[in-house]
mmCIF file of C-alpha atoms in Angstrom:
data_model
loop_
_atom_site.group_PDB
_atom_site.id
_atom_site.type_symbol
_atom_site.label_atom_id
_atom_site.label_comp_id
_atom_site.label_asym_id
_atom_site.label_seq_id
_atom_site.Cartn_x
_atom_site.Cartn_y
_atom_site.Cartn_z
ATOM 1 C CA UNK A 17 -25.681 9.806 8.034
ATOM 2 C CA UNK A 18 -21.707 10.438 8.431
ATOM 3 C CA UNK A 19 -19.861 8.924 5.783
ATOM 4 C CA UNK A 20 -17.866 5.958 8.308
ATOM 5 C CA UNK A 21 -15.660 5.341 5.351
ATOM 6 C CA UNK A 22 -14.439 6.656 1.843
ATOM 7 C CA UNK A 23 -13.177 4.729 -0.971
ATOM 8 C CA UNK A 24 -10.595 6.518 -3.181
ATOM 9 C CA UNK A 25 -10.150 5.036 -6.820
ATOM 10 C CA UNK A 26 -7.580 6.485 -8.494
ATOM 11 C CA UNK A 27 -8.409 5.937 -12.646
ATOM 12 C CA UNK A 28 -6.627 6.267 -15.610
ATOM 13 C CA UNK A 29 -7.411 4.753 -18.792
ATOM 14 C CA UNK A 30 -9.607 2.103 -17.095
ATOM 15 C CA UNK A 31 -12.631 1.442 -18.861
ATOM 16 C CA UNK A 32 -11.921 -2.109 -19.368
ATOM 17 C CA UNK A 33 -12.887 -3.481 -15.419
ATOM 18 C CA UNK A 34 -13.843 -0.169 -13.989
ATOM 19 C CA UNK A 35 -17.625 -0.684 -13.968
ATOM 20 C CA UNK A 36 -17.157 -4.088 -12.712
ATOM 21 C CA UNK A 37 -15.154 -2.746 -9.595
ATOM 22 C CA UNK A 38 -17.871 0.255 -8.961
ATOM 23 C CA UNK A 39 -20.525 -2.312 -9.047
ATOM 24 C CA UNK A 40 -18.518 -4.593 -6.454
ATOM 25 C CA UNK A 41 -18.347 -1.398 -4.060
ATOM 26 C CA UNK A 42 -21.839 -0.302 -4.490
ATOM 27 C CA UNK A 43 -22.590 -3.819 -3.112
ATOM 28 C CA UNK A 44 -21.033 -3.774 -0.027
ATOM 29 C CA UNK A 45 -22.924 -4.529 3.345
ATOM 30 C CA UNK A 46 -20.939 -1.906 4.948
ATOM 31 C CA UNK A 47 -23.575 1.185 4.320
ATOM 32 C CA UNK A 48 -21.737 4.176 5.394
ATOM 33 C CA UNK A 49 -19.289 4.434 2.612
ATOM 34 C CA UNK A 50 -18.771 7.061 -0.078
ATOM 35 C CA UNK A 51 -16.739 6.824 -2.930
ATOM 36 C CA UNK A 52 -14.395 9.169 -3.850
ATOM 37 C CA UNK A 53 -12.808 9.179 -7.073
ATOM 38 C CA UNK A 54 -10.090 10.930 -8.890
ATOM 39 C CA UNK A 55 -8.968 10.614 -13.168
ATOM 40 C CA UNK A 56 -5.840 11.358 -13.506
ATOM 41 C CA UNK A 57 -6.617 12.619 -17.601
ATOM 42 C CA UNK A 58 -7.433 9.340 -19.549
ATOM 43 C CA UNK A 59 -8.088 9.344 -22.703
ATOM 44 C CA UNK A 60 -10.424 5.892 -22.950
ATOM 45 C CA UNK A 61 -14.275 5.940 -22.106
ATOM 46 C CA UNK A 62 -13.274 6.197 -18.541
ATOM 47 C CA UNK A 63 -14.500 9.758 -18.059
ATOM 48 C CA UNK A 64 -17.726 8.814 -19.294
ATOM 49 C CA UNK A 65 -18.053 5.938 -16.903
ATOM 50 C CA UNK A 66 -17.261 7.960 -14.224
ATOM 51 C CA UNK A 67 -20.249 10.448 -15.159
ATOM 52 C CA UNK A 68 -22.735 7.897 -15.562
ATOM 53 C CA UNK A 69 -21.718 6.435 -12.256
ATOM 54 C CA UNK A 70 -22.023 10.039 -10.782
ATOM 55 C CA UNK A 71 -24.755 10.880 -12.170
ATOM 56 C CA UNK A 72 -26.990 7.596 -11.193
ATOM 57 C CA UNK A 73 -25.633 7.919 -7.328
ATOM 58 C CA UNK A 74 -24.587 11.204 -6.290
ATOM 59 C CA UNK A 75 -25.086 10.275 -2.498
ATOM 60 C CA UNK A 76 -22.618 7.683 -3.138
ATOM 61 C CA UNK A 77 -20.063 8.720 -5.548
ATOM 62 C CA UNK A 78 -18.186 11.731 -5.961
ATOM 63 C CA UNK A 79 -15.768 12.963 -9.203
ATOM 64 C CA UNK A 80 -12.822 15.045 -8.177
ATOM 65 C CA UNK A 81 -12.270 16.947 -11.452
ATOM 66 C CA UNK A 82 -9.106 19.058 -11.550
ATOM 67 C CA UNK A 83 -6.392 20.435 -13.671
ATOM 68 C CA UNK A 84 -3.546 18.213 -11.807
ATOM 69 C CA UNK A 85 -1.623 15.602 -13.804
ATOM 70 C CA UNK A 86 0.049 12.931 -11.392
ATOM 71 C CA UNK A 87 1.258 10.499 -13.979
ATOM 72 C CA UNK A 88 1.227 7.517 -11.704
ATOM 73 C CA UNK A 89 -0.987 5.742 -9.145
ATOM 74 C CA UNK A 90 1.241 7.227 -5.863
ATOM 75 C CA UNK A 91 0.599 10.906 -6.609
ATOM 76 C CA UNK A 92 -2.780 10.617 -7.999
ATOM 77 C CA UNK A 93 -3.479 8.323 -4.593
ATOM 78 C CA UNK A 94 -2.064 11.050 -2.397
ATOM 79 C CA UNK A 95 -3.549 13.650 -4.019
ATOM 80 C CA UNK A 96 -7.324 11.971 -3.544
ATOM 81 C CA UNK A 97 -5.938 11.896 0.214
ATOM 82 C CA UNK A 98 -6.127 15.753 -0.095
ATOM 83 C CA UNK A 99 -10.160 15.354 -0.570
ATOM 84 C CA UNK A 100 -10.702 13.229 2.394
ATOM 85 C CA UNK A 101 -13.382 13.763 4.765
ATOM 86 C CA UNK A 102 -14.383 10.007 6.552
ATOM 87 C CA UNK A 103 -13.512 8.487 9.725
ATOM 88 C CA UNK A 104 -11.366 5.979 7.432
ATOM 89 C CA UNK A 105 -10.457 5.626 4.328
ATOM 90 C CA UNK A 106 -9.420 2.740 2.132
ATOM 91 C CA UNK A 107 -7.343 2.871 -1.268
ATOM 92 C CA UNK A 108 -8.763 1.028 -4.360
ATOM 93 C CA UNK A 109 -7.737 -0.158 -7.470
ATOM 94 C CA UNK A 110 -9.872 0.578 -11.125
ATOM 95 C CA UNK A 111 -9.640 -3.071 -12.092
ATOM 96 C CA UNK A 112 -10.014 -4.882 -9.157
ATOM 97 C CA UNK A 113 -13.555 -6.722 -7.689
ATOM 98 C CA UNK A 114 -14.205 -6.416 -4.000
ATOM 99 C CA UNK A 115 -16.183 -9.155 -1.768
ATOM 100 C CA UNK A 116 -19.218 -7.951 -0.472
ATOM 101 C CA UNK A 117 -18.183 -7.959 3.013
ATOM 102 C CA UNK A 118 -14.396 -6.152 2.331
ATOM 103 C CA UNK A 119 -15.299 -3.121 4.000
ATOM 104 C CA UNK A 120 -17.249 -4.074 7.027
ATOM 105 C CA UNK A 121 -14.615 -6.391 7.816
ATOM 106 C CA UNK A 122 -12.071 -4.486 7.651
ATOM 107 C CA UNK A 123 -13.896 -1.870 9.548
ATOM 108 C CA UNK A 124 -14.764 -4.302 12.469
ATOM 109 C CA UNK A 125 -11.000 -5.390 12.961
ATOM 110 C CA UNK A 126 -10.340 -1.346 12.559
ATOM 111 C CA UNK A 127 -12.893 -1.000 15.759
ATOM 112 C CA UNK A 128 -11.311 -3.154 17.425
ATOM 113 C CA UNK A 129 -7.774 -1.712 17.255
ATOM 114 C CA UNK A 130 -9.194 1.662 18.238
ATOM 115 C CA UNK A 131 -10.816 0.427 21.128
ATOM 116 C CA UNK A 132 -7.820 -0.560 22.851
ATOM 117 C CA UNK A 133 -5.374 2.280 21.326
ATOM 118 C CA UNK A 134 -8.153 5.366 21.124
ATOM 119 C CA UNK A 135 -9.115 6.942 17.763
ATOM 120 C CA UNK A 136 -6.122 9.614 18.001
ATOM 121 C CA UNK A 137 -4.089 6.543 17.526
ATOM 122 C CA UNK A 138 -2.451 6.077 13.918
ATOM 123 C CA UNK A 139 -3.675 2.600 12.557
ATOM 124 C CA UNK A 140 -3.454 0.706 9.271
ATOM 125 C CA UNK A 141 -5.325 -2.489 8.926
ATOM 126 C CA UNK A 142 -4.386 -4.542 5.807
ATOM 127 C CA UNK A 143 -6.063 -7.912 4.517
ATOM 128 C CA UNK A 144 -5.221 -10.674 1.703
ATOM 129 C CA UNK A 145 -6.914 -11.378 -1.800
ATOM 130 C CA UNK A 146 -7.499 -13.972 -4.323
ATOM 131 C CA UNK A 147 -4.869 -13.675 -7.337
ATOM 132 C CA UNK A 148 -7.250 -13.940 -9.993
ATOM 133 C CA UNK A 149 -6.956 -13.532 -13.759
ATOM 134 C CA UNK A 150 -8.862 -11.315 -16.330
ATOM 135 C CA UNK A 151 -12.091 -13.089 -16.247
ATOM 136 C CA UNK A 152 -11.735 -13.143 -11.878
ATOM 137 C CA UNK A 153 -10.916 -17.111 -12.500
ATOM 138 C CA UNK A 154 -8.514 -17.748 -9.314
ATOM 139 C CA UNK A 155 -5.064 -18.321 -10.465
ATOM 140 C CA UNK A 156 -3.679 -21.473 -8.643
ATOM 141 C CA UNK A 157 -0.286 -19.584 -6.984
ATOM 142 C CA UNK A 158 0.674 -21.061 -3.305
ATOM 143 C CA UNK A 159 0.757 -18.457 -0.815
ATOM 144 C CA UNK A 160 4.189 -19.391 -0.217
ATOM 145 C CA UNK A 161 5.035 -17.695 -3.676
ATOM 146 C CA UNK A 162 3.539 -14.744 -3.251
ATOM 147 C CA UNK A 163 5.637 -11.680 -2.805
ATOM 148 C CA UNK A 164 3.637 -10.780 0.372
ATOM 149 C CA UNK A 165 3.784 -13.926 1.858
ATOM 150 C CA UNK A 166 5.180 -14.232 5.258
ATOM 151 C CA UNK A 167 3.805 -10.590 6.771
ATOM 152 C CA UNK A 168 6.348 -7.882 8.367
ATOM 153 C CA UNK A 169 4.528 -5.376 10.017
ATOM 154 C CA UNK A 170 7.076 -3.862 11.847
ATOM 155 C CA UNK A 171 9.215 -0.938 11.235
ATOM 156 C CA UNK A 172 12.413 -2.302 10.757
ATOM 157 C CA UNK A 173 11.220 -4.602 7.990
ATOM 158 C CA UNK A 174 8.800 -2.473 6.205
ATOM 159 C CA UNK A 175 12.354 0.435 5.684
ATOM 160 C CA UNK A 176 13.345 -1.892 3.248
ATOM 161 C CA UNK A 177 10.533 -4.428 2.033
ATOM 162 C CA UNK A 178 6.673 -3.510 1.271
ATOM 163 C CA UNK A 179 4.380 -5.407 2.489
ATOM 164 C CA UNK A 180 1.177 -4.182 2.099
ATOM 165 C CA UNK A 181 -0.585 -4.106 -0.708
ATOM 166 C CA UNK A 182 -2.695 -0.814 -1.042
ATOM 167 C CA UNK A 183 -6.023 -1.902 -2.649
ATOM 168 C CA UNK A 184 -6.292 -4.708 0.856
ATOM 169 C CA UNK A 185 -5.847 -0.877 3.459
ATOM 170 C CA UNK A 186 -7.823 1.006 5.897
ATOM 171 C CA UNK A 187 -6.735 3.572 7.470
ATOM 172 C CA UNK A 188 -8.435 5.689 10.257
ATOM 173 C CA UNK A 189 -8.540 9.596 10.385
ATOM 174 C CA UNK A 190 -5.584 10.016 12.666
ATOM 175 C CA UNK A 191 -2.717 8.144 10.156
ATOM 176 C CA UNK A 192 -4.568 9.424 6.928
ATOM 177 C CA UNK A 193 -3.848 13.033 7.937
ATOM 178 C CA UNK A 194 -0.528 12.461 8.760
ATOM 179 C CA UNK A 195 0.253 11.305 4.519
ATOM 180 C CA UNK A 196 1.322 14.670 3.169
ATOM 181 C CA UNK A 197 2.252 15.950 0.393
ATOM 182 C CA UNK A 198 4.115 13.620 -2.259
ATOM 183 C CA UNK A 199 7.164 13.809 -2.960
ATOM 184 C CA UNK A 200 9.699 12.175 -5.327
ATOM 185 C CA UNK A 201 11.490 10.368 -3.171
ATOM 186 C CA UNK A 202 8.012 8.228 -2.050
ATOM 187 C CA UNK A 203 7.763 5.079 -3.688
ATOM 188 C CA UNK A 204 4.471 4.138 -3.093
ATOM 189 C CA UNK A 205 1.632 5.390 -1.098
ATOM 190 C CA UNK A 206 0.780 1.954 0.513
ATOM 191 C CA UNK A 207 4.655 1.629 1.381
ATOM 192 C CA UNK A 208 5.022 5.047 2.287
ATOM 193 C CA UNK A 209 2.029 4.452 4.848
ATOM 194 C CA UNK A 210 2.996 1.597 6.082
ATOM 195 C CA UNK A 211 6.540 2.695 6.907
ATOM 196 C CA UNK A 212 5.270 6.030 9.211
ATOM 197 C CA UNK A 213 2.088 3.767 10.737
ATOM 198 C CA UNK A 214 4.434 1.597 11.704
ATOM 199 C CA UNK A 215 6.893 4.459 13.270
ATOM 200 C CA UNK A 216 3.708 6.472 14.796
ATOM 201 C CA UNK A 217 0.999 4.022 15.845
ATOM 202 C CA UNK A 218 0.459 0.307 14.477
ATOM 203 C CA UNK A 219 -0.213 -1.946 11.233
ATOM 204 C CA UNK A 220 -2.415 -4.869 11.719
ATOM 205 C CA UNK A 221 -2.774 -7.497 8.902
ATOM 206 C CA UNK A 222 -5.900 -9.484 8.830
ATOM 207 C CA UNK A 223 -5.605 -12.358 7.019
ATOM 208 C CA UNK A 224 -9.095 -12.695 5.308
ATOM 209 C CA UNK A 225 -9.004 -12.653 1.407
ATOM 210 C CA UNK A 226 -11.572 -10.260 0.926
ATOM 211 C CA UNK A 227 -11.030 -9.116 -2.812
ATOM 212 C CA UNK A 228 -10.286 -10.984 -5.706
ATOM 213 C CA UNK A 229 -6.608 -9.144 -7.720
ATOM 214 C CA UNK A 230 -7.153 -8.817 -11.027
ATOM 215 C CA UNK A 231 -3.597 -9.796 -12.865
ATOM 216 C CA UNK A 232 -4.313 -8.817 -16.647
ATOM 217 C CA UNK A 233 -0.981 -7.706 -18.514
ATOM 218 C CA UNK A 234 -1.494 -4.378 -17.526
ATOM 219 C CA UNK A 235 -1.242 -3.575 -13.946
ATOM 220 C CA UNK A 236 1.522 -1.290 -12.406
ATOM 221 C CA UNK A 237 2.230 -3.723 -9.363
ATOM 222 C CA UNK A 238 0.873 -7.112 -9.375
ATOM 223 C CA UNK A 239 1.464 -10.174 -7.461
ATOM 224 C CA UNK A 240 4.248 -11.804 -8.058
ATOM 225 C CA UNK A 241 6.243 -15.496 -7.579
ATOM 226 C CA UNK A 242 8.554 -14.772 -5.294
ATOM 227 C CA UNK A 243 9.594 -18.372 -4.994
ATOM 228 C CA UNK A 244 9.989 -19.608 -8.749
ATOM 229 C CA UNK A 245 13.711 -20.626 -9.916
ATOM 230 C CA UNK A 246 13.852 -17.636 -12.829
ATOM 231 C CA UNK A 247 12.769 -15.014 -10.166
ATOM 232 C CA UNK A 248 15.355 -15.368 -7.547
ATOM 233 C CA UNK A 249 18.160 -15.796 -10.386
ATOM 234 C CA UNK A 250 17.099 -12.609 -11.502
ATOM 235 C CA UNK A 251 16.807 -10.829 -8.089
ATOM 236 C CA UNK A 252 20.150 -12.128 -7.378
ATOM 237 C CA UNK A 253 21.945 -10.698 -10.453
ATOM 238 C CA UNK A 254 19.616 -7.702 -10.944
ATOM 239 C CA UNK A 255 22.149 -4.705 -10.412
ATOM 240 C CA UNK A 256 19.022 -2.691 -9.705
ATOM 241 C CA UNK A 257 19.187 -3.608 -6.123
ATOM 242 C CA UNK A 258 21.706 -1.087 -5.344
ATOM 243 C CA UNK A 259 19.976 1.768 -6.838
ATOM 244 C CA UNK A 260 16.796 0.317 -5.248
ATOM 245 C CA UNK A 261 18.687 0.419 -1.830
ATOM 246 C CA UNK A 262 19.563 4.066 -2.734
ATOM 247 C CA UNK A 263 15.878 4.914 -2.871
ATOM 248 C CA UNK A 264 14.916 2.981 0.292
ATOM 249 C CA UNK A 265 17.627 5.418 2.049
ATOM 250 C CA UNK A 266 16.478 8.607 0.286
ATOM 251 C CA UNK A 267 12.457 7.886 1.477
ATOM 252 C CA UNK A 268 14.179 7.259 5.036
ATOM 253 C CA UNK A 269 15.365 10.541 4.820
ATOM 254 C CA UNK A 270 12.289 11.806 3.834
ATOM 255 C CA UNK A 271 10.504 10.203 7.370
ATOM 256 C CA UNK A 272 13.236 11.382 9.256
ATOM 257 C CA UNK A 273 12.723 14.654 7.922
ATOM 258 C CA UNK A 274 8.722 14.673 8.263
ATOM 259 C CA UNK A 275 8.446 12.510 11.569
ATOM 260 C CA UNK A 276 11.815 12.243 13.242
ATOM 261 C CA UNK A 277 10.849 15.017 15.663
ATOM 262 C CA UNK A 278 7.419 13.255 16.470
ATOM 263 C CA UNK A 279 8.635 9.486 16.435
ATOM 264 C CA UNK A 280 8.574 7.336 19.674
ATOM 265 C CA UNK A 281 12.417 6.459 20.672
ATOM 266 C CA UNK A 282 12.650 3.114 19.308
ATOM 267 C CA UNK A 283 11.355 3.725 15.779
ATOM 268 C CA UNK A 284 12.963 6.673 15.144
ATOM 269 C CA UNK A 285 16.371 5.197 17.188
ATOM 270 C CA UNK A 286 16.133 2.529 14.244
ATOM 271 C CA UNK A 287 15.848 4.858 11.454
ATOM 272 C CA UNK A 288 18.808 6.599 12.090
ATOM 273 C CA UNK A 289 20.567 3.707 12.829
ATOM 274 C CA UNK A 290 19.609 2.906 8.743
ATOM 275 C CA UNK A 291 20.616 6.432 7.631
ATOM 276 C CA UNK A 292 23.966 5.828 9.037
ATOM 277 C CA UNK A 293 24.679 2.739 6.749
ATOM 278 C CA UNK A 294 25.303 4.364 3.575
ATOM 279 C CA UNK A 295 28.450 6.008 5.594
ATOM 280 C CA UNK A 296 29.960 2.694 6.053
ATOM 281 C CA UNK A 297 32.603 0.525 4.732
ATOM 282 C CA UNK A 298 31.334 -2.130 3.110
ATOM 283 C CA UNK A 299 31.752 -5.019 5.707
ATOM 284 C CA UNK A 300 29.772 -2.251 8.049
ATOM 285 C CA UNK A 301 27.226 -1.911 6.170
ATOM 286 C CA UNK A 302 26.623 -5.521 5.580
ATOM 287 C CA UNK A 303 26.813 -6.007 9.652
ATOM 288 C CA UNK A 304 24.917 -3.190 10.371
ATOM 289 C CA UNK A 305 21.943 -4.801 7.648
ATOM 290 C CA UNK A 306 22.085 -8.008 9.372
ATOM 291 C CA UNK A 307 22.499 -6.349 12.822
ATOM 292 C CA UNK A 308 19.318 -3.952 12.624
ATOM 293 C CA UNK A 309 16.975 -6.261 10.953
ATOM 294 C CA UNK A 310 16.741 -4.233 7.916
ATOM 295 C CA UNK A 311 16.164 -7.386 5.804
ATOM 296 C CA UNK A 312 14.053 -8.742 3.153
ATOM 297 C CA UNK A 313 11.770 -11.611 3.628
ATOM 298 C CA UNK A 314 13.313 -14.365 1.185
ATOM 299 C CA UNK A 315 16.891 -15.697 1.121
ATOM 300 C CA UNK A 316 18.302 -14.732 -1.929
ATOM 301 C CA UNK A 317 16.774 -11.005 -1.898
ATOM 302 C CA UNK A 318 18.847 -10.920 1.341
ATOM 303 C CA UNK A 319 21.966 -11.810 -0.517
ATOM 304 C CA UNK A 320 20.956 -9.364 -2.644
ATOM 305 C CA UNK A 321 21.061 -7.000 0.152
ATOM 306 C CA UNK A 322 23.965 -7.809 1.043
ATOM 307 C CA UNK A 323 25.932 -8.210 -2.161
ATOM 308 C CA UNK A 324 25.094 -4.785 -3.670
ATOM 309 C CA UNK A 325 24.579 -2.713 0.026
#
C-alpha cells in the first residue's frame, strides 16, 4: 500500500516523552502513514529509542541517520522535508501525544480542499490542541489567551504574525515540494509554510483539538498567554520588536526572492508593498502598517508595531 501520509519527528535529546508520542502515532486509525524520523545528534537515550522503535516496525518507521547537524527544530524539520516521499506530510513534535483520530481528520478536511482546488494545488490544513502539562493533565488557559487565538490565515497577516502551530499541519505533495532549502533568514518552518501557502495556494484551519501540547519547562515554542497583564507590559516595552520586525522583512525578502516570479498578483502585489516600508519615514511606515493590514492580532502587539516600525 502507498504510504497516504508521513510523519516527520524531528528529535533531539528527547527520551523523556518520546516513546509516549511514537506510541500515540502508531495508534492512529488513519492506516496509511509512515513515520519518518530524523536525530539531530542527542546525546540522551534517544538514539536507542529510536532503534528499538525501528527495529520492532520497520514497515512503519524509518531512521534518517546522517552526518548533518541542524542545531534547531527549523533546519532539522526542513531537512526531514528533503526525505519525503507521501502524498502529505505532517510535522511532529518528540514530546507531544496525538489523538487517535489526528491524522484521518486532518486528512479528510485535506480531501476535501483538494477536491475543489485539484491536487497540484498548494494546501496547508492546520488544527487546535489541548494545552496540557507534563503528565498530559489539561491546563485550564481560555482560548482567548492563547497566542493563536483568533486565526489569520491570510497572507497579509501571516508576513508579520505566525499562526500556525507546526505539530497541528498537513500539507499535501504540491506545497511540501515547494519548502526548499533553509536558510537563515527562515524563522520557522511552520511560519515559513504558512507564509508561501498562503501566497501560492491556501491555508485552512480546522478547529478540532486533535492533540494534547505538552508544556514541560523545556519546549522551544510553547503556548503562551497572550492576554495576561505581565505579557502585554512586556510586549509593549520589549525593544526586541524592532529587530523582530527586521527579521519579518529579511524572510519577506527571502519569498520575494524564491516565489515573487511565481506568485498570483495580489499576494505578491502585497509583499512588495511590505518590502517598501523599511524605506519610509517613520509616519509612512506606520500608515503603510495600518494601511496594508500587516498587523498583529492583539492590541498592544500592534502598538508595538507601531512604536518600534
Amino acid at each position: 500500500m502507498e504510504t497516504m501520509v508521513e510523519i516527520l519527528v524531528a528529535t533531539y535529546n528527547g527520551d523523556r516523552y518520546l516513546a509516549e508520542q511514537l506510541d500515540s502515532l502508531l495508534a492512529q486509525t488513519e492506516r496509511g502513514i509512515r513515520i519518518l524520523i530524523r536525530d539531530d545528534g542527542s546525546t540522551d537515550g534517544t538514539a536507542r529509542i529510536l532503534e528499538a522503535y525501528e527495529q520492532k516496525y520497520p514497515q512503519k518507521i524509518r531512521v534518517i541517520r546522517d552526518a548533518i547537524r541542524c542545531g534547531g527544530p527549523t533546519p532539522n524539520f526542513m531537512e526531514l522535508v528533503k526525505h519525503a516521499e507521501g502524498e502529505y506530510i505532517m510535522f511532529c513534535d518528540q514530546d507531544d501525544v496525538w489523538k487517535k483520530e489526528k491524522v484521518g481528520e486532518t486528512l479528510r478536511v485535506m480531501r476535501e480542499r483538494e477536491r475543489q482546488k485539484g491536487r497540484d494545488f498548494p494546501l496547508l490544513v492546520f488544527s487546535d490542541y489541548i494545552v496540557a502539562d507534563a503528565s498530559l493533565n489539561p491546563v485550564p488557559v481560555r482560548e482567548k489567551q492563547l497566542q493563536v487565538y483568533g486565526y489569520r490565515t491570510d497572507f497579509r497577516h501571516l508576513l508579520v504574525q505566525n499562526y500556525v502551530t507546526g505539530c497541528t499541519v498537513m500539507m499535501n505533495r504540491a506545497a511540501y515540494r515547494l519548502m526548499g532549502a533553509y536558510d537563515s533568514r527562515i524563522r520557522m518552518h511552520d511560519w515559513w509554510a504558512a507564509q508561501y501557502v498562503s501566497a501560492l495556494g491556501e491555508v485552512v484551519h480546522l478547529p478540532e483539538k486533535l492533540m494534547y501540547y505538552r508544556q514541560h519547562g523545556d519546549n522551544v515554542v510553547s503556548a503562551v498567554n497572550v492576554r495576561s497583564f505581565s505579557y502585554r507590559i512586556e510586549k509593549l516595552l520589549d525593544r526586541s520588536t524592532r529587530s523582530n520586525l527586521n527579521l519579518n522583512f529579511a524572510e519577506a525578502r527571502l519569498l520575494y526572492e524564491r516565489f515573487g516570479s511565481i506568485m498570483p498578483e495580489d499576494p505578491k502585489r502585497a509583499l512588495e508593498e511590505f518590502l517598501q516600508i523599511p524605506g519610509y519615514s517613520k509616519l509612512r511606515r506606520m500608515a503603510a502598517l495600518l494601511r496594508g493590514h500587516f498587523l498583529k492580532g492583539d492590541p498592544v502587539r500592534i502598538l508595538g508595531q507601531l512604536f518600534y516600525i
